[in-house]
PDB file of C-alpha atoms and ligand atoms in Angstrom:
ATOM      1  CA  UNK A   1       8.105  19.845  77.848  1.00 88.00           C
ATOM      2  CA  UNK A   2       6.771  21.235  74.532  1.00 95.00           C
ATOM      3  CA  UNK A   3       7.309  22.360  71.282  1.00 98.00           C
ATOM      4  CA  UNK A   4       6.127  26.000  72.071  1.00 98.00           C
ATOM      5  CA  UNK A   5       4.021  28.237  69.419  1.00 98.00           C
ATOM      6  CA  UNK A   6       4.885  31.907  69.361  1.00 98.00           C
ATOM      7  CA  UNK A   7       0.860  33.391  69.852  1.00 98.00           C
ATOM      8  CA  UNK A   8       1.787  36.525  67.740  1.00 98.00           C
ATOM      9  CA  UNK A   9       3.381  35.240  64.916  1.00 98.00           C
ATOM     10  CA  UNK A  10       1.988  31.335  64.661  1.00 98.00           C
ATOM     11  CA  UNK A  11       6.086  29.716  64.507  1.00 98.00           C
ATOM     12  CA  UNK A  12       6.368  26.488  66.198  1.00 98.00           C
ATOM     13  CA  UNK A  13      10.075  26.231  68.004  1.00 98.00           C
ATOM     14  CA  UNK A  14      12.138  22.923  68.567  1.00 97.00           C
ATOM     15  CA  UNK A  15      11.419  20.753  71.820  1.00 97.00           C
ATOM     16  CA  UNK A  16      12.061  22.630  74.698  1.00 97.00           C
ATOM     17  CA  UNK A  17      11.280  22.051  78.705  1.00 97.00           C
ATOM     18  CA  UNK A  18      10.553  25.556  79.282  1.00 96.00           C
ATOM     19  CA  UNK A  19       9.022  28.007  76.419  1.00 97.00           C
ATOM     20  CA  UNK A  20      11.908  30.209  74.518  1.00 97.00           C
ATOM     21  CA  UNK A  21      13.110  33.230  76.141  1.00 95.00           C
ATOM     22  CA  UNK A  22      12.363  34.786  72.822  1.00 97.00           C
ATOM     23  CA  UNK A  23      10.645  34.237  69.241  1.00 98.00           C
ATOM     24  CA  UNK A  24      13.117  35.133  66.595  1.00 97.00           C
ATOM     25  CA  UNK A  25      10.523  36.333  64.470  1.00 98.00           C
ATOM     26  CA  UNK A  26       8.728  38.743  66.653  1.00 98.00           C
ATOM     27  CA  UNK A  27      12.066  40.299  67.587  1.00 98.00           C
ATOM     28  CA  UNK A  28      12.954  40.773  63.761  1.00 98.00           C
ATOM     29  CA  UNK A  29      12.147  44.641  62.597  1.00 98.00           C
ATOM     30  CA  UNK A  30       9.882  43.455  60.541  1.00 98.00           C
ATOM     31  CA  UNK A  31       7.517  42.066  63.175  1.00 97.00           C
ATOM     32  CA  UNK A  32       6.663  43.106  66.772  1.00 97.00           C
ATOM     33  CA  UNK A  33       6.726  41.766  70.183  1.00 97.00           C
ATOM     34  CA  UNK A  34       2.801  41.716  71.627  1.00 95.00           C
ATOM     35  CA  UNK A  35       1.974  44.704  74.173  1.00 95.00           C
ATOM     36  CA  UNK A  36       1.238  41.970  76.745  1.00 93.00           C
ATOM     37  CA  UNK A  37       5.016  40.252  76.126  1.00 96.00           C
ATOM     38  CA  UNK A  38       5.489  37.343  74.571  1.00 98.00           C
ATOM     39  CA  UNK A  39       3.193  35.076  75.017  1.00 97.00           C
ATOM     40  CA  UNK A  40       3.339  31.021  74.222  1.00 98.00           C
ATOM     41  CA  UNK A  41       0.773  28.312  73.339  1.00 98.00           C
ATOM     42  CA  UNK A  42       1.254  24.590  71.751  1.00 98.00           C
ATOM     43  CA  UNK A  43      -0.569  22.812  69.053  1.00 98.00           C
ATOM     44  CA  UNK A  44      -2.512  20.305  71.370  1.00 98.00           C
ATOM     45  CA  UNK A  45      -3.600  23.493  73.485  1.00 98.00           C
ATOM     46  CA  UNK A  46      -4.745  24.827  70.089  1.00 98.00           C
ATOM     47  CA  UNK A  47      -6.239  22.270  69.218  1.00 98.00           C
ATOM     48  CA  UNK A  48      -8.864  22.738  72.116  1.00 98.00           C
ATOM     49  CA  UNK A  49      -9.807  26.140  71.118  1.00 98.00           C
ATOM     50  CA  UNK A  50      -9.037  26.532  67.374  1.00 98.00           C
ATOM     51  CA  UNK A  51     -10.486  25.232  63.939  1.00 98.00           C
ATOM     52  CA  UNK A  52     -10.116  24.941  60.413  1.00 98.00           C
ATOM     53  CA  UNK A  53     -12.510  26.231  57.478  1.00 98.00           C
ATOM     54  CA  UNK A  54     -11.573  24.244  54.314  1.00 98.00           C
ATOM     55  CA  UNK A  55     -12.626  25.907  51.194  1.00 98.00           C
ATOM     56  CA  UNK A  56     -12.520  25.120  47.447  1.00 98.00           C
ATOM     57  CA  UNK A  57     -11.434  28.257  45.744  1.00 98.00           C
ATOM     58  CA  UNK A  58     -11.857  27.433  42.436  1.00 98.00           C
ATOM     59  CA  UNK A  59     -11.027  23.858  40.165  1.00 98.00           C
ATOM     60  CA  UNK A  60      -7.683  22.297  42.080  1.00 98.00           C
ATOM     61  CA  UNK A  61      -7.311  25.107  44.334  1.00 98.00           C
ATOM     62  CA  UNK A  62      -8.605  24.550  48.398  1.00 98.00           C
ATOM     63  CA  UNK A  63      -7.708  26.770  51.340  1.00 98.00           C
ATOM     64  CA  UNK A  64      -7.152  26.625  54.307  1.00 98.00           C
ATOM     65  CA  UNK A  65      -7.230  28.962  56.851  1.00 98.00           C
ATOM     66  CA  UNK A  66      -7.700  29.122  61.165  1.00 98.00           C
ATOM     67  CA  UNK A  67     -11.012  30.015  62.739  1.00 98.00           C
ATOM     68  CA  UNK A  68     -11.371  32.217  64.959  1.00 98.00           C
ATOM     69  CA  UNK A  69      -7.730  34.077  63.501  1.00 98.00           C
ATOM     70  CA  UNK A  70      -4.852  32.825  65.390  1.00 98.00           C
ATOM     71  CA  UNK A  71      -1.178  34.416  64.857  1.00 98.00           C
ATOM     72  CA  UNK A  72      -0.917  36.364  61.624  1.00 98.00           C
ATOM     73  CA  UNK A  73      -4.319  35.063  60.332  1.00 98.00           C
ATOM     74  CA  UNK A  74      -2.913  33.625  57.076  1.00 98.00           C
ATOM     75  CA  UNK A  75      -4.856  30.677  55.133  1.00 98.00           C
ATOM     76  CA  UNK A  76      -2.828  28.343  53.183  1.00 98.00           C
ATOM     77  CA  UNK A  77      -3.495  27.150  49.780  1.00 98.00           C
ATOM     78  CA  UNK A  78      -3.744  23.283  48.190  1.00 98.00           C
ATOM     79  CA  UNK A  79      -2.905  23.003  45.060  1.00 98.00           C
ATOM     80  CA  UNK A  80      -4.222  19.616  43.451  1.00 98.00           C
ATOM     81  CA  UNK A  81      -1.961  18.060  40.931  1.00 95.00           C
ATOM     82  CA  UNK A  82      -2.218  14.638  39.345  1.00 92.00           C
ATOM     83  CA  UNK A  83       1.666  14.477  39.937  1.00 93.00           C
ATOM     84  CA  UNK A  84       0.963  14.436  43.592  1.00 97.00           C
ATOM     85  CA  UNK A  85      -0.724  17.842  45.593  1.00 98.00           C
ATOM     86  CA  UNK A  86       1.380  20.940  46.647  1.00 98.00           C
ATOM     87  CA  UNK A  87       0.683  22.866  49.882  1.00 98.00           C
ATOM     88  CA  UNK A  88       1.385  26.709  49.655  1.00 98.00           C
ATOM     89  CA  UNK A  89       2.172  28.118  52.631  1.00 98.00           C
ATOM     90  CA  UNK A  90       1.427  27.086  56.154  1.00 98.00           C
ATOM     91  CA  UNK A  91      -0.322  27.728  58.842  1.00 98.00           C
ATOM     92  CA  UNK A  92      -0.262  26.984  62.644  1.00 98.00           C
ATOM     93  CA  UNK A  93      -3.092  24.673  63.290  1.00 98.00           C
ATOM     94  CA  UNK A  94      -3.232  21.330  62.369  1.00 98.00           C
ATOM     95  CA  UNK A  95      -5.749  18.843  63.767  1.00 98.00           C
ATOM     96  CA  UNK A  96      -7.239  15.476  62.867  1.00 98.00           C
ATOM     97  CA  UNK A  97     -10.518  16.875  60.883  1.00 98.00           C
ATOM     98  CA  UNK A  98      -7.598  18.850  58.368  1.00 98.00           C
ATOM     99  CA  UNK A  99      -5.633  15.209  58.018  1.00 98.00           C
ATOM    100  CA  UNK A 100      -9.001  13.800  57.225  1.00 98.00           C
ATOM    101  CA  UNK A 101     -10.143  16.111  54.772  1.00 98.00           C
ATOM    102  CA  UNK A 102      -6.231  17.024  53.391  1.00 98.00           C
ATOM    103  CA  UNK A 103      -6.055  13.193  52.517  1.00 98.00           C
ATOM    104  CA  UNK A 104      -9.336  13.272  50.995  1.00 98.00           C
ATOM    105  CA  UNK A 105      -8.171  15.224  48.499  1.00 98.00           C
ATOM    106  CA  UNK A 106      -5.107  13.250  47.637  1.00 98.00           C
ATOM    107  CA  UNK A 107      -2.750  14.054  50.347  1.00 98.00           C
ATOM    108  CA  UNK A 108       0.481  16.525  50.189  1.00 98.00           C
ATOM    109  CA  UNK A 109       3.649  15.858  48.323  1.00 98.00           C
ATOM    110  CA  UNK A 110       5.732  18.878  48.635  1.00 98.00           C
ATOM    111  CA  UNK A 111       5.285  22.102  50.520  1.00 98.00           C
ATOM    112  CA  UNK A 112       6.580  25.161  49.208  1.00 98.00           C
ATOM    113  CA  UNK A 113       6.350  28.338  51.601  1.00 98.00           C
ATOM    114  CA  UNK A 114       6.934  31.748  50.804  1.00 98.00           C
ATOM    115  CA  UNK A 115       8.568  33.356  53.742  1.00 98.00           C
ATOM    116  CA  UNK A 116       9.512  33.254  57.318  1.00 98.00           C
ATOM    117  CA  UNK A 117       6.602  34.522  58.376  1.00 98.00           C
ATOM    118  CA  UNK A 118       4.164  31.642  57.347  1.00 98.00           C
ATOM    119  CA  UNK A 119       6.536  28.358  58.699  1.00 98.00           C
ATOM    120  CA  UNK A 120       4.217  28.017  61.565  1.00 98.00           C
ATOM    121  CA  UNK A 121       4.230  24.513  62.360  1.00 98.00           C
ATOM    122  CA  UNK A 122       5.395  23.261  58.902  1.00 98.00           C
ATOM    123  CA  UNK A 123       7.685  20.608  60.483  1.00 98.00           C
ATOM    124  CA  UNK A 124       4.173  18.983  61.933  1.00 98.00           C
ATOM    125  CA  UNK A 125       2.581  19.207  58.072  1.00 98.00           C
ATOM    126  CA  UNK A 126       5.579  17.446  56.563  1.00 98.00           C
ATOM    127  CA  UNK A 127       5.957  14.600  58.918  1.00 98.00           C
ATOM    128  CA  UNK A 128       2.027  13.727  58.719  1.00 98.00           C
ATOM    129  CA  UNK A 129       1.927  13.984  54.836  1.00 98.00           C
ATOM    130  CA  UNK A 130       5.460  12.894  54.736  1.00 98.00           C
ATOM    131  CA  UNK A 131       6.284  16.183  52.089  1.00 98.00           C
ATOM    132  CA  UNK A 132       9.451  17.541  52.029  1.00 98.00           C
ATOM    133  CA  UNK A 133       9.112  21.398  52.878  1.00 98.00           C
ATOM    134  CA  UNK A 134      10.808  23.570  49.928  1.00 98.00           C
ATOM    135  CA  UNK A 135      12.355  26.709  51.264  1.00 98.00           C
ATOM    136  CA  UNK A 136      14.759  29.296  49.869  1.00 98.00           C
ATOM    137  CA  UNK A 137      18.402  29.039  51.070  1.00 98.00           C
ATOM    138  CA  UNK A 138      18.449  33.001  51.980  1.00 98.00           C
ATOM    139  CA  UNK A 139      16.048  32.623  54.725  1.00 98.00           C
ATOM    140  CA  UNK A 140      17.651  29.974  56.504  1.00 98.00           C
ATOM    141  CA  UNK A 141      18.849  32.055  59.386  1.00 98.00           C
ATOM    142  CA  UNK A 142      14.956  32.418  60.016  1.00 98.00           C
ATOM    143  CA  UNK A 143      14.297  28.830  60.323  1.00 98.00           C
ATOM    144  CA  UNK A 144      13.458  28.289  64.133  1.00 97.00           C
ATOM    145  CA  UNK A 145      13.143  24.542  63.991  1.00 96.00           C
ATOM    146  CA  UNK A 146      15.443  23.043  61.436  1.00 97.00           C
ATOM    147  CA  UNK A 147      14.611  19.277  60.271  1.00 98.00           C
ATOM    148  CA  UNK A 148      15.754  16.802  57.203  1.00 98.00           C
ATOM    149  CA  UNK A 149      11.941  17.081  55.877  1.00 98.00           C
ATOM    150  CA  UNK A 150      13.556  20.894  55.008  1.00 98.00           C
ATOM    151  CA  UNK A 151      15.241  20.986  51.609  1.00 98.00           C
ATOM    152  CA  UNK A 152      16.986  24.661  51.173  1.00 98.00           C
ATOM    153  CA  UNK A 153      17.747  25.900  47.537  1.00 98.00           C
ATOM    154  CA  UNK A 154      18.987  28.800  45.926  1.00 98.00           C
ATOM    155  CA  UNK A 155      18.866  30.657  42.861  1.00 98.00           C
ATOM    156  CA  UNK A 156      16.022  32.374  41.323  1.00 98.00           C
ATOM    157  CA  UNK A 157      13.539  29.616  39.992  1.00 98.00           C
ATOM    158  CA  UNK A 158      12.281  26.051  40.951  1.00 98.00           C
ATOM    159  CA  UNK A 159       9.877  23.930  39.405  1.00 97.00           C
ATOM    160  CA  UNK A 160       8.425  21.954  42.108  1.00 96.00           C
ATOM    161  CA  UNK A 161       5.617  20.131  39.999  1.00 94.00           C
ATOM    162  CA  UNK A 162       4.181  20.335  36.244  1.00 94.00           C
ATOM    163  CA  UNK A 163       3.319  24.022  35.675  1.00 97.00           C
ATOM    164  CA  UNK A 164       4.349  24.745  39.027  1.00 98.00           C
ATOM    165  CA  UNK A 165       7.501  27.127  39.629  1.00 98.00           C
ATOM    166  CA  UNK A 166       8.405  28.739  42.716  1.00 98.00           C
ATOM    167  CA  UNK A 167      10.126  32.143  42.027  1.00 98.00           C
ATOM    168  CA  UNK A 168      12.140  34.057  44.473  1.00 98.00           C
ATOM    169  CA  UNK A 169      11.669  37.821  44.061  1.00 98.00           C
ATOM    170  CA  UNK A 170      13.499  39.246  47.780  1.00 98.00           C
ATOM    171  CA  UNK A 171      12.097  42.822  48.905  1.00 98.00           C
ATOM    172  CA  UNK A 172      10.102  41.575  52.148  1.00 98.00           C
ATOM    173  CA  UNK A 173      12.573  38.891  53.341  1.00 98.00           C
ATOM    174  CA  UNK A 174      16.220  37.951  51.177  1.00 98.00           C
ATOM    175  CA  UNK A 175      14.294  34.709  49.894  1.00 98.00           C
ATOM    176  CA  UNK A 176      10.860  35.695  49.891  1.00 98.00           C
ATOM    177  CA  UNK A 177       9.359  33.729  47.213  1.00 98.00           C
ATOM    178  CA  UNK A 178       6.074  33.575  45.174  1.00 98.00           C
ATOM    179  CA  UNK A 179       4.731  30.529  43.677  1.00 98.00           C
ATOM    180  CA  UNK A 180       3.632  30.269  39.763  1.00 98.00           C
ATOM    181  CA  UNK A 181       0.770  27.630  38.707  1.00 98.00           C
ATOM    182  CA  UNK A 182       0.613  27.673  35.041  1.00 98.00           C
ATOM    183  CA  UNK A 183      -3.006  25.440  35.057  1.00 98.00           C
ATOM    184  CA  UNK A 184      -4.699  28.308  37.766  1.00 98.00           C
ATOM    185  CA  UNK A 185      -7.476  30.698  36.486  1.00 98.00           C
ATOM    186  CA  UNK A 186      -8.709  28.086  34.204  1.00 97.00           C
ATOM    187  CA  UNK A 187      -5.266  28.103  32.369  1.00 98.00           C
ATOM    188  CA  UNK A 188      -4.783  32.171  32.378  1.00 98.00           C
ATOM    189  CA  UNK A 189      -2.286  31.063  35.224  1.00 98.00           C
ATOM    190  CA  UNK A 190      -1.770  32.445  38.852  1.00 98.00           C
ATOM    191  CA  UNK A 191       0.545  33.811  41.410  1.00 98.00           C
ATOM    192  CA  UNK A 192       0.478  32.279  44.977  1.00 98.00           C
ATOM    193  CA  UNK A 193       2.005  35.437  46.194  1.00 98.00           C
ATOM    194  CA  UNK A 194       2.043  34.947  50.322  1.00 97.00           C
ATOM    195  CA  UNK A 195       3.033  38.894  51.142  1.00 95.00           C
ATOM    196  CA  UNK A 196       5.961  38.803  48.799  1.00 96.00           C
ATOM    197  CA  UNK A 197       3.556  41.461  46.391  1.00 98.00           C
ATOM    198  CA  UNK A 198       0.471  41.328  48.923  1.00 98.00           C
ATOM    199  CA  UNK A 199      -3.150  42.055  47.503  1.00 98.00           C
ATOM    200  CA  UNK A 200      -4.283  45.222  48.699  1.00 98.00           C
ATOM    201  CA  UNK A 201      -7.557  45.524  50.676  1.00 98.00           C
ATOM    202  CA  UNK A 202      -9.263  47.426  47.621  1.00 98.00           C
ATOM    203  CA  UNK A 203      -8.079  44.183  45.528  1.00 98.00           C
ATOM    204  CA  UNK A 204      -7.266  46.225  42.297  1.00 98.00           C
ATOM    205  CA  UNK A 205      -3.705  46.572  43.681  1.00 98.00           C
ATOM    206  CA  UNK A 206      -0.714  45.025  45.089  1.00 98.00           C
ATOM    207  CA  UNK A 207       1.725  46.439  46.941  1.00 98.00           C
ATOM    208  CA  UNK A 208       5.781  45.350  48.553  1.00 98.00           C
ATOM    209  CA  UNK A 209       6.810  46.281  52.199  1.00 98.00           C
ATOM    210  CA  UNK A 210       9.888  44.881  54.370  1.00 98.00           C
ATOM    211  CA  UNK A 211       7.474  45.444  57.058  1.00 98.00           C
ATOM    212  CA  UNK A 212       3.795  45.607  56.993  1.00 97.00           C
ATOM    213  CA  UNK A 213       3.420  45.917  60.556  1.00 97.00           C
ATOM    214  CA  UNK A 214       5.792  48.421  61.287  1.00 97.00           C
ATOM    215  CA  UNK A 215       4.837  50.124  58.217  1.00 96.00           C
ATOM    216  CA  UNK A 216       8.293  49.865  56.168  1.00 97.00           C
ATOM    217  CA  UNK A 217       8.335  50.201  52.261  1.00 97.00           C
ATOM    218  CA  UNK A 218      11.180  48.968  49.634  1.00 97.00           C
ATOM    219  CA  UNK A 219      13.183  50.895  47.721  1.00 97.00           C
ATOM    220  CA  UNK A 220      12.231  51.650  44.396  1.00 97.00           C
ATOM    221  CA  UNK A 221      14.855  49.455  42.350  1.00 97.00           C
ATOM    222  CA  UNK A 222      13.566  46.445  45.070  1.00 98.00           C
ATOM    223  CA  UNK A 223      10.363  47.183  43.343  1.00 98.00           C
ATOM    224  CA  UNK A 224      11.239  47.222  39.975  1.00 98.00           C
ATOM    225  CA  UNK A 225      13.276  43.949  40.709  1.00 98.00           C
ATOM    226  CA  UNK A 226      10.089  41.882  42.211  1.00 98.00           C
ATOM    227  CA  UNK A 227       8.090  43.102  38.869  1.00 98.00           C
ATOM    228  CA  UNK A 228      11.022  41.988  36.388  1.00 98.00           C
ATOM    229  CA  UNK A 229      11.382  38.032  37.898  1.00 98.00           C
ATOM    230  CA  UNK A 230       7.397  37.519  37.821  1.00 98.00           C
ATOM    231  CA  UNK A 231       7.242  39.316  34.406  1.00 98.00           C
ATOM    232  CA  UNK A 232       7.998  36.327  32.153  1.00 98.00           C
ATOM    233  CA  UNK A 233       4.914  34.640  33.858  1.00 98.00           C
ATOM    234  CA  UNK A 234       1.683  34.472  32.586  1.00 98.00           C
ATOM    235  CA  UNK A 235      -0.949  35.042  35.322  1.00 98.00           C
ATOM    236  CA  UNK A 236      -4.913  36.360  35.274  1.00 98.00           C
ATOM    237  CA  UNK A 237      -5.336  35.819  39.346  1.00 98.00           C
ATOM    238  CA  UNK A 238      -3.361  36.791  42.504  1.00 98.00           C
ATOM    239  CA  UNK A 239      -4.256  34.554  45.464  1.00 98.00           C
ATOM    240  CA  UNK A 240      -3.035  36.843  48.328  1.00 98.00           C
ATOM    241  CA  UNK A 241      -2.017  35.124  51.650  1.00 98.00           C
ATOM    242  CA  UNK A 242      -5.949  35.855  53.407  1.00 98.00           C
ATOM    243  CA  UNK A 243      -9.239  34.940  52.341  1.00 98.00           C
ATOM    244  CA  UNK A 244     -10.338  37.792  50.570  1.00 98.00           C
ATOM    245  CA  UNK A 245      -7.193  39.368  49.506  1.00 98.00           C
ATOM    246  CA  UNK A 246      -7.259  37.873  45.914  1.00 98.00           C
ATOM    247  CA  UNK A 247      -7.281  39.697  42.659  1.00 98.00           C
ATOM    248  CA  UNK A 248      -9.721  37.587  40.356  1.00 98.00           C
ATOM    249  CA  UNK A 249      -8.683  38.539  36.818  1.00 98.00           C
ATOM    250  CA  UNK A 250      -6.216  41.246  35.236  1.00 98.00           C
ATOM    251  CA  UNK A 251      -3.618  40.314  37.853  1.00 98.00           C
ATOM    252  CA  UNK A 252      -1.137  41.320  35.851  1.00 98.00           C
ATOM    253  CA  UNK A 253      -2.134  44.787  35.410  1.00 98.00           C
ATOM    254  CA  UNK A 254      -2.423  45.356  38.325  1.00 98.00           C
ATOM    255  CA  UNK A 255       0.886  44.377  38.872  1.00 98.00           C
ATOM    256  CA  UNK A 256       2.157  47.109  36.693  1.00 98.00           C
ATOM    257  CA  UNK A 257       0.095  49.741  37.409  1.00 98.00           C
ATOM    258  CA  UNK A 258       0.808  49.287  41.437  1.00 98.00           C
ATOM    259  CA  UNK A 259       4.888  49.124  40.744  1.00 98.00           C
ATOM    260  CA  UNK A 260       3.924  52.734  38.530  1.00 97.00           C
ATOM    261  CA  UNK A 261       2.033  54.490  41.538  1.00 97.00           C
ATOM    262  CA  UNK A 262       3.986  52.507  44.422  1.00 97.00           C
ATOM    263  CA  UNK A 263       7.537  54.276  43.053  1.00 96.00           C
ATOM    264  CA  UNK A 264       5.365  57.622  42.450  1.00 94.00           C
ATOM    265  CA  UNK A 265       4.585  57.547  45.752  1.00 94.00           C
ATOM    266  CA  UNK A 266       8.143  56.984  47.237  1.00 93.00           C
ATOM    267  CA  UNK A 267       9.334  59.544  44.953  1.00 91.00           C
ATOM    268  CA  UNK A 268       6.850  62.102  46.707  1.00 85.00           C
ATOM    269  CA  UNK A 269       3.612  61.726  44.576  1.00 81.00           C
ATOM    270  CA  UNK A 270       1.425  62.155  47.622  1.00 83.00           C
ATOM    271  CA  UNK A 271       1.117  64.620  50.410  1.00 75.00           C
ATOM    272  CA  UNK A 272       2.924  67.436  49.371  1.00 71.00           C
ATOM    273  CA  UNK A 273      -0.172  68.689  48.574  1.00 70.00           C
ATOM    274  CA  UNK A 274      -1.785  67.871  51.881  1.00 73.00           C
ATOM    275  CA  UNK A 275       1.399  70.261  53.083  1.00 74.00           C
ATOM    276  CA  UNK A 276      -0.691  73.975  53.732  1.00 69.00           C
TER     277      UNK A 276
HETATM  278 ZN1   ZN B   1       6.737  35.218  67.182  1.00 56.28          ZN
HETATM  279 ZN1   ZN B   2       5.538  38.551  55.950  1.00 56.28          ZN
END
């Protein structure tokens, strides 16, 4: 009997006697079954071989993220508030030394995650912090362990906190969201931006896939849709969803100039000269 972990993608199922069959997420196109077949762990088992590094990023802002990587490899993000603490995004492992330090800090009031891809375990996270989880009603069918911590809601904005607005852009996953803190960046502002418009390795650019594993880009007018809902939002910083995927300051051009070569490219900038 356990609530079983997917190992490739970090998503914690619902109470079973034997381990799934399957992980709904890994068999989405967007994500891929491991060469050595799916494989299953549990959070106690994790426990054992798995630890947390909890950083301050800058004033209010702590992540989170698994050591050595587990799943995906995403850190989450704390966002301290005096109107009670907001987790962004989630990640698999939770252990007593994260409670500790998590309730240090004031606790969790409300979790807001981006996408599918970063539920993990977020059932475990509410019911220790007692948060509810805020998710957007289009992913719902990706939801592998539903629970009344989950509150599902629709539309294109909500403000889950003072200055802090989650915004649901699509492209990646129907309700793939990105989160808005007005107070980040020492008041320039920030986007919490999970993958939804991931920081690219060279951090000077984003850029928007429906897969990044399988190596799938957006259309164009996708594109130009994700830049349009985030452009009334002042932001300096990008906090990608790793550790050193984060665009420190002129976030937001960098924004525009990535939606300007990312459509070049799909409309056949590069390679045709790599063609003789
Ligand atoms: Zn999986
Ligand atoms: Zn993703």
């Amino acid at each position: 009997m356990g609530k079983y972990i997917c190992n490739t993608c970090g998503t914690q199922y619902e109470e079973s006697q034997l381990p799934p069959e399957k992980c709904l997420i890994c068999e989405d196109d967007r994500q891929y079954v491991s060469i050595d077949g799916q494989q299953w762990t549990t959070l106690e088992d994790l426990q054992k071989t798995h630890t947390n590094v909890i950083r301050a990023l800058e004033p209010n802002l702590t992540g989170i993220g698994t050591q050595p990587d587990f799943a995906i490899g995403q850190r989450a993000l704390l966002i301290k508030s005096p109107q009670g603490n907001v987790l962004w995004d989630c990640i698999p492992l939770l252990d007593l030394n994260t409670i500790t330090r998590i309730n240090s800090l004031g606790g969790i009031s409300a979790i807001a995650i981006s996408h599918p891809h970063y539920y993990s375990t977020m059932i475990e996270w509410a019911n220790i912090f007692d948060a509810p989880i805020y998710l957007h009603a289009k992913n719902r069918p990706y939801v592998a362990r539903l629970d009344p911590m989950i509150e599902f809601w629709d539309g294109t904005i909500k403000t889950i906190g003072e200055g802090l607005t989650m915004i649901r852009c699509g492209g990646h996953f129907p309700g793939s969201t990105v989160l808005h803190w007005q107070g980040g960046a020492g008041g320039k502002g920030a986007l919490l931006s999970g993958d939804t418009v991931t920081v690219a390795f060279d951090r000077k650019f984003v850029s928007f896939m429906y897969s990044y594993p399988n190596l799938v880009p957006l259309a164009p007018k996708t594109v130009r849709r994700i830049a349009a809902v985030i452009d009334p939002y002042p932001f300096d910083r990008i906090y990608g969803a790793w550790w050193p995927r984060v665009i420190e300051t002129g976030g937001k051009a960098a924004v525009a100039r990535s939606v300007d070569r990312y459509i070049a490219a799909i409309e056949g900038r590069f390679g045709e000269q790599n063609e003789d």
